[in-house]
Amino acid sequence: MFKARLKGDVLKEMIKVVSTLVDEVKLNITGEGITLKAVDPAHVAMVDLSLNKEAFEELEATDCELGVDIDKIKEVLSLAKAGDILDIDHDEEHNKLVVHIENITRHMSLVDTMGMSDPKMPQLNLPANIKLAAAELNQGIKASESISNHIALVANADGFELSSQGDTDSVSLKLRKDLLLHLECSEPVRSLFSLDYFANMIRSVPSSGVVTLAIGQDYPAMMTFEIAEGNGSVTYLLAPRIENE
Amino acid sequence: MKYLTLAETYRDLQATSKRLEMRDILVDLFRGTEPRLMGRVVYLTQGTLGPDWEGLQLGLGEKLVSRAIALTAGISDDDLEALVHREGDLGLATEAAFASKGPKQVQLFQESLTVDRVFESLTQVARVEGSGSTEKRIRLLQQLLMDADPLSARYIVRTVVGKLRLGIADMTILEALEKAFLWAEDEERVMGSDKVVEAIYNVHPDMGAIALAVANEGAEGLAGFGIEVGVPVRSMLAERLGSTPEILEKMGGRCAFEYKYDGMRIQAHVGPGGVHLFSRRMETITSQFPDVVQAMESAFAGHEAIMEFEAVVHNPETGELLPFQEVSHRRGRVHGLAESVEDYPLVLFAFDLLYLDGEELLLQEFQLRREALESLLGKAGEGPIRPSTLRWVEDPEGGDDFFLEAISAGCEGIIAKAVGEGSHYRAGARGWQWIKYKRDYQAGMTDTVDLVVVGTYAGAGKRTGFYGALLMASVNQEEGTLESVCKLGTGFKDEELAALHERLSPTVLKEAPGNLRSGLQPDFHVQPELVLEVLGAEVTLSPVHRCAYGHLRPQTGLAIRFPRMVRLRDDKGPEEATTSSEIEDMYRRQLKRAD
């Protein structure tokens, strides 16, 4: 059983996070909230998201799994105005998700969850931890986009840097320790990432949000941030690109 | 076992054209392979996933495979196409794309690429059917390629598109199995193979199953194989001669003459599991001949048998036999099968019986097999299943009369069959126990041969945009090479010119295949896979062609003069083309006649 009432904006944030990686997702629903884990088809990135009970206006559910098509949810959300509240429930008899916004009711077929696995979050040992405003990261991404398809994340005890090297030009955004909300770095590290993936992930952080980045040397990066005004959390994992010797 | 081990072996195999070196590379591979994996290793090495008759085919379209490659390598379709153009084939282009400079994207969950994983994924790819199958195939391939290093990717891609083509003859694999598992390690074999594995392969041509058995149990593993209903037996093949006296001389003065029908050879297996039909290339063709299946079910109810037939189309009005092309209307047909069954009724002429109700007849003399066949068929003279027309011949006059009868009945000629001692069925072998004598042989060398297209020359004038000529080769089975024997430029109909261009241009190679021998450099080399029937005026000595090179005179090969295309031979693969030694025999006989 699943019956929920929530703000359209909360669902929008959640869908933005997931849609950067996958088209379909399995929601694990309990009376305490919703969680999901998904890996993109290329196995390059992973998302682990949870939305607590407090993120909902109302939530009534027994444990269940629902497979949803992200594009369909987006279609419904495009009908919602700022501040609209959505009512969602699971029509078990017809196995449809029923969404009400104002006077609109959408019956949505579900995706078969057979074969949709629950990926395990790998254990990572990441020596650098950086906490900063998403706006700073977006600035660095913007600077890199005209230069290269890659972006390097570099950290040492003194600061954090985003840099890109193109064929002829290069660019970097340097943030000294005092400009960061937090920096902890036991050894100097550098990892290179696909700018495309990285940019999409950072763009799904709610505006005025804060991101905690954990990075290592030629190692996956972990990005953690809050959604739903602190009542939900997201962890992204992104595999690096390794430079050939 | 990592797939990379196989890929490295394939690279080494392609670096040599020497048969014994190839064999020894395979021996090292086989000895280093876990016995349980031997079947899969051998199938993959043949570019397949199982025996031909099981019909699990790869050979996916290059467009679909390209999509998966581009997605995995993170390049555009256009960039991949440019790479294919530069590198010469999709396999090398993939390797280049995967090895390209710049940082390589790694994955969160890397799985290692084992032989098992590749084999199982490819099997899944081959089995996918129904709606959305293209997408599913692309996804499966992408998942596989994602974990592949550049070299493995090269060979996976070639396997998937059905173009692995390592240039290893089946006999080389069989000999490698023998050396790896049956010869004592310290044994110095000067004489080479004693062909025990080959003998099993001829009656049970499932290379993977045999490999698995010998790897696990050595010689004892071979004991389990024999003739089996449902598993095609390799066909016995005929030599050729050009006159009745020559044939009688070879046959010791007495033999059987049988009509050589201009039809399609079918091996039929009848048993409790139903009827199975196999082509001469051992593909399952049961579904294309529902009428044949039905006729056999009723004719041989309650029996278990393996028989060989020539299927010929006849005109039910006149009883006249029609040429081979009419049967080929049925081949590979999915749609309109019912109509073609009506339009092209078949008569099946049975000419051999290899197995009947628990008894292997393979090793029986020809007369005994023939008697058993006739008693099984009974007097079904007018039905769709009939015994082939046969006469016992002891003198040239009787033979010539029968030959003329065969020609006037619409046959290509006759096949002479040895009788008495040594006349058992020699599966997979071409020998003088069967000799074909076709009407074309009568005048000089107006003999047709089946040659492989190995190169093309651009056309000019009326033929601009098509081919001016094709470089043709015969097969040297001992060396595993293709030897050029003529430049073919006449006999093409306009539509054939267009069809040839369409067939050959996608198979252009960047450089000559390693096993091609020729003194000529065509404009383009092509994959040696298309076989054409060619009629020539005579066989001559040639300084540029390499057929039977050096056999008759140093630095001299044989060429076919005035070659003319007769038709496409889609039913034949390059391994079934005319051999260089057959052409050498033609040359020697021609000399004898000139004397």
mmCIF file of N, CA and C in Angstrom, chain B residues 377-440:
data_model
loop_
_atom_site.group_PDB
_atom_site.id
_atom_site.type_symbol
_atom_site.label_atom_id
_atom_site.label_comp_id
_atom_site.label_asym_id
_atom_site.label_seq_id
_atom_site.Cartn_x
_atom_site.Cartn_y
_atom_site.Cartn_z
ATOM 1 N N LEU B 377 13.478 -48.351 -49.849
ATOM 2 C CA LEU B 377 12.606 -47.496 -50.654
ATOM 3 C C LEU B 377 11.480 -48.276 -51.314
ATOM 4 N N GLY B 378 11.718 -49.581 -51.510
ATOM 5 C CA GLY B 378 10.703 -50.380 -52.172
ATOM 6 C C GLY B 378 10.548 -49.955 -53.618
ATOM 7 N N LYS B 379 9.358 -50.119 -54.132
ATOM 8 C CA LYS B 379 9.165 -49.846 -55.562
ATOM 9 C C LYS B 379 8.487 -48.483 -55.759
ATOM 10 N N ALA B 380 8.947 -47.516 -54.965
ATOM 11 C CA ALA B 380 8.291 -46.203 -55.021
ATOM 12 C C ALA B 380 8.758 -45.415 -56.232
ATOM 13 N N GLY B 381 8.580 -45.964 -57.392
ATOM 14 C CA GLY B 381 9.126 -45.374 -58.615
ATOM 15 C C GLY B 381 8.529 -44.033 -59.003
ATOM 16 N N GLU B 382 7.261 -43.818 -58.677
ATOM 17 C CA GLU B 382 6.606 -42.602 -59.148
ATOM 18 C C GLU B 382 6.418 -41.554 -58.051
ATOM 19 N N GLY B 383 6.678 -41.932 -56.817
ATOM 20 C CA GLY B 383 6.454 -41.011 -55.703
ATOM 21 C C GLY B 383 7.500 -39.919 -55.672
ATOM 22 N N PRO B 384 7.447 -39.062 -54.675
ATOM 23 C CA PRO B 384 8.442 -37.990 -54.566
ATOM 24 C C PRO B 384 9.805 -38.489 -54.092
ATOM 25 N N ILE B 385 9.867 -39.706 -53.563
ATOM 26 C CA ILE B 385 11.161 -40.235 -53.121
ATOM 27 C C ILE B 385 11.492 -41.468 -53.971
ATOM 28 N N ARG B 386 12.578 -41.386 -54.699
ATOM 29 C CA ARG B 386 12.937 -42.491 -55.606
ATOM 30 C C ARG B 386 14.416 -42.802 -55.480
ATOM 31 N N PRO B 387 14.791 -44.043 -55.798
ATOM 32 C CA PRO B 387 16.234 -44.312 -55.840
ATOM 33 C C PRO B 387 16.833 -43.626 -57.070
ATOM 34 N N SER B 388 18.089 -43.214 -56.980
ATOM 35 C CA SER B 388 18.753 -42.616 -58.132
ATOM 36 C C SER B 388 18.851 -43.659 -59.246
ATOM 37 N N THR B 389 18.933 -43.185 -60.476
ATOM 38 C CA THR B 389 19.076 -44.110 -61.602
ATOM 39 C C THR B 389 20.530 -44.556 -61.685
ATOM 40 N N LEU B 390 20.705 -45.880 -61.741
ATOM 41 C CA LEU B 390 22.060 -46.425 -61.636
ATOM 42 C C LEU B 390 22.219 -47.615 -62.583
ATOM 43 N N ARG B 391 23.416 -47.748 -63.100
ATOM 44 C CA ARG B 391 23.694 -48.926 -63.940
ATOM 45 C C ARG B 391 25.089 -49.444 -63.622
ATOM 46 N N TRP B 392 25.241 -50.775 -63.602
ATOM 47 C CA TRP B 392 26.561 -51.372 -63.387
ATOM 48 C C TRP B 392 27.276 -51.373 -64.718
ATOM 49 N N VAL B 393 28.473 -50.841 -64.757
ATOM 50 C CA VAL B 393 29.175 -50.651 -66.030
ATOM 51 C C VAL B 393 30.495 -51.422 -66.022
ATOM 52 N N GLU B 394 30.754 -52.116 -67.150
ATOM 53 C CA GLU B 394 32.010 -52.882 -67.249
ATOM 54 C C GLU B 394 32.801 -52.531 -68.494
ATOM 55 N N ASP B 395 32.166 -51.830 -69.459
ATOM 56 C CA ASP B 395 32.913 -51.469 -70.669
ATOM 57 C C ASP B 395 32.565 -50.034 -71.073
ATOM 58 N N PRO B 396 33.484 -49.389 -71.813
ATOM 59 C CA PRO B 396 33.299 -47.976 -72.160
ATOM 60 C C PRO B 396 32.004 -47.725 -72.937
ATOM 61 N N GLU B 397 31.604 -48.653 -73.797
ATOM 62 C CA GLU B 397 30.400 -48.432 -74.601
ATOM 63 C C GLU B 397 29.178 -48.312 -73.688
ATOM 64 N N GLY B 398 29.068 -49.273 -72.778
ATOM 65 C CA GLY B 398 27.938 -49.244 -71.832
ATOM 66 C C GLY B 398 27.938 -47.947 -71.039
ATOM 67 N N GLY B 399 29.137 -47.506 -70.643
ATOM 68 C CA GLY B 399 29.262 -46.272 -69.877
ATOM 69 C C GLY B 399 28.853 -45.062 -70.690
ATOM 70 N N ASP B 400 29.324 -45.016 -71.951
ATOM 71 C CA ASP B 400 28.997 -43.871 -72.796
ATOM 72 C C ASP B 400 27.502 -43.801 -73.076
ATOM 73 N N ASP B 401 26.880 -44.977 -73.301
ATOM 74 C CA ASP B 401 25.423 -44.995 -73.517
ATOM 75 C C ASP B 401 24.702 -44.388 -72.326
ATOM 76 N N PHE B 402 25.128 -44.823 -71.146
ATOM 77 C CA PHE B 402 24.463 -44.352 -69.923
ATOM 78 C C PHE B 402 24.683 -42.846 -69.727
ATOM 79 N N PHE B 403 25.905 -42.393 -70.063
ATOM 80 C CA PHE B 403 26.226 -40.970 -69.939
ATOM 81 C C PHE B 403 25.270 -40.143 -70.807
ATOM 82 N N LEU B 404 25.065 -40.611 -72.070
ATOM 83 C CA LEU B 404 24.183 -39.887 -72.981
ATOM 84 C C LEU B 404 22.739 -39.900 -72.489
ATOM 85 N N GLU B 405 22.329 -41.036 -71.931
ATOM 86 C CA GLU B 405 20.978 -41.122 -71.347
ATOM 87 C C GLU B 405 20.816 -40.087 -70.246
ATOM 88 N N ALA B 406 21.875 -39.996 -69.415
ATOM 89 C CA ALA B 406 21.815 -39.056 -68.288
ATOM 90 C C ALA B 406 21.665 -37.624 -68.805
ATOM 91 N N ILE B 407 22.457 -37.296 -69.826
ATOM 92 C CA ILE B 407 22.395 -35.935 -70.374
ATOM 93 C C ILE B 407 21.003 -35.660 -70.934
ATOM 94 N N SER B 408 20.470 -36.644 -71.671
ATOM 95 C CA SER B 408 19.169 -36.375 -72.294
ATOM 96 C C SER B 408 18.055 -36.355 -71.254
ATOM 97 N N ALA B 409 18.304 -36.943 -70.081
ATOM 98 C CA ALA B 409 17.306 -36.870 -69.009
ATOM 99 C C ALA B 409 17.415 -35.548 -68.229
ATOM 100 N N GLY B 410 18.319 -34.675 -68.656
ATOM 101 C CA GLY B 410 18.424 -33.365 -67.992
ATOM 102 C C GLY B 410 19.455 -33.334 -66.884
ATOM 103 N N CYS B 411 20.325 -34.357 -66.827
ATOM 104 C CA CYS B 411 21.354 -34.368 -65.780
ATOM 105 C C CYS B 411 22.624 -33.703 -66.284
ATOM 106 N N GLU B 412 23.502 -33.406 -65.303
ATOM 107 C CA GLU B 412 24.778 -32.768 -65.667
ATOM 108 C C GLU B 412 25.764 -33.769 -66.241
ATOM 109 N N GLY B 413 25.557 -35.064 -65.921
ATOM 110 C CA GLY B 413 26.516 -36.078 -66.314
ATOM 111 C C GLY B 413 26.314 -37.284 -65.430
ATOM 112 N N ILE B 414 27.394 -37.945 -65.092
ATOM 113 C CA ILE B 414 27.255 -39.110 -64.221
ATOM 114 C C ILE B 414 28.256 -39.024 -63.071
ATOM 115 N N ILE B 415 27.972 -39.836 -62.051
ATOM 116 C CA ILE B 415 28.976 -40.069 -61.028
ATOM 117 C C ILE B 415 29.271 -41.556 -61.042
ATOM 118 N N ALA B 416 30.541 -41.866 -61.190
ATOM 119 C CA ALA B 416 30.939 -43.274 -61.159
ATOM 120 C C ALA B 416 31.279 -43.625 -59.729
ATOM 121 N N LYS B 417 30.865 -44.822 -59.286
ATOM 122 C CA LYS B 417 31.145 -45.220 -57.909
ATOM 123 C C LYS B 417 31.838 -46.564 -57.872
ATOM 124 N N ALA B 418 32.907 -46.608 -57.106
ATOM 125 C CA ALA B 418 33.686 -47.829 -56.990
ATOM 126 C C ALA B 418 32.839 -48.904 -56.325
ATOM 127 N N VAL B 419 33.107 -50.136 -56.667
ATOM 128 C CA VAL B 419 32.420 -51.251 -56.023
ATOM 129 C C VAL B 419 33.481 -52.159 -55.408
ATOM 130 N N GLY B 420 33.027 -53.062 -54.547
ATOM 131 C CA GLY B 420 33.953 -54.026 -53.957
ATOM 132 C C GLY B 420 34.784 -53.411 -52.852
ATOM 133 N N GLU B 421 35.936 -53.997 -52.660
ATOM 134 C CA GLU B 421 36.788 -53.625 -51.543
ATOM 135 C C GLU B 421 37.148 -52.136 -51.574
ATOM 136 N N GLY B 422 37.109 -51.489 -50.436
ATOM 137 C CA GLY B 422 37.508 -50.077 -50.373
ATOM 138 C C GLY B 422 36.413 -49.132 -50.815
ATOM 139 N N SER B 423 35.205 -49.659 -51.093
ATOM 140 C CA SER B 423 34.156 -48.771 -51.593
ATOM 141 C C SER B 423 33.233 -48.283 -50.469
ATOM 142 N N HIS B 424 33.722 -48.289 -49.245
ATOM 143 C CA HIS B 424 32.914 -47.779 -48.137
ATOM 144 C C HIS B 424 32.744 -46.263 -48.262
ATOM 145 N N TYR B 425 31.856 -45.730 -47.449
ATOM 146 C CA TYR B 425 31.553 -44.290 -47.502
ATOM 147 C C TYR B 425 32.640 -43.528 -46.754
ATOM 148 N N ARG B 426 33.383 -42.713 -47.458
ATOM 149 C CA ARG B 426 34.487 -41.971 -46.847
ATOM 150 C C ARG B 426 34.024 -40.571 -46.465
ATOM 151 N N ALA B 427 33.482 -40.461 -45.250
ATOM 152 C CA ALA B 427 32.923 -39.180 -44.801
ATOM 153 C C ALA B 427 33.982 -38.092 -44.837
ATOM 154 N N GLY B 428 33.630 -36.975 -45.412
ATOM 155 C CA GLY B 428 34.502 -35.798 -45.388
ATOM 156 C C GLY B 428 35.672 -35.883 -46.344
ATOM 157 N N ALA B 429 35.748 -36.934 -47.171
ATOM 158 C CA ALA B 429 36.927 -37.088 -48.014
ATOM 159 C C ALA B 429 36.563 -36.989 -49.492
ATOM 160 N N ARG B 430 37.489 -36.444 -50.261
ATOM 161 C CA ARG B 430 37.359 -36.469 -51.716
ATOM 162 C C ARG B 430 38.328 -37.530 -52.197
ATOM 163 N N GLY B 431 37.824 -38.509 -52.950
ATOM 164 C CA GLY B 431 38.725 -39.563 -53.386
ATOM 165 C C GLY B 431 38.290 -40.126 -54.720
ATOM 166 N N TRP B 432 39.075 -41.049 -55.218
ATOM 167 C CA TRP B 432 38.806 -41.623 -56.546
ATOM 168 C C TRP B 432 37.766 -42.739 -56.471
ATOM 169 N N GLN B 433 37.175 -42.966 -55.260
ATOM 170 C CA GLN B 433 36.100 -43.961 -55.180
ATOM 171 C C GLN B 433 34.843 -43.416 -55.852
ATOM 172 N N TRP B 434 34.714 -42.099 -55.848
ATOM 173 C CA TRP B 434 33.609 -41.469 -56.580
ATOM 174 C C TRP B 434 34.240 -40.540 -57.610
ATOM 175 N N ILE B 435 33.802 -40.640 -58.846
ATOM 176 C CA ILE B 435 34.351 -39.777 -59.899
ATOM 177 C C ILE B 435 33.196 -39.149 -60.679
ATOM 178 N N LYS B 436 33.234 -37.807 -60.775
ATOM 179 C CA LYS B 436 32.176 -37.200 -61.573
ATOM 180 C C LYS B 436 32.680 -36.952 -62.992
ATOM 181 N N TYR B 437 31.772 -37.078 -63.900
ATOM 182 C CA TYR B 437 32.072 -36.901 -65.320
ATOM 183 C C TYR B 437 30.928 -36.063 -65.858
ATOM 184 N N LYS B 438 31.237 -34.788 -66.122
ATOM 185 C CA LYS B 438 30.179 -33.872 -66.532
ATOM 186 C C LYS B 438 30.264 -33.602 -68.022
ATOM 187 N N ARG B 439 29.139 -33.206 -68.599
ATOM 188 C CA ARG B 439 29.109 -33.022 -70.053
ATOM 189 C C ARG B 439 30.083 -31.943 -70.514
ATOM 190 N N ASP B 440 30.360 -30.979 -69.665
ATOM 191 C CA ASP B 440 31.266 -29.893 -70.045
ATOM 192 C C ASP B 440 32.676 -30.384 -70.341
#
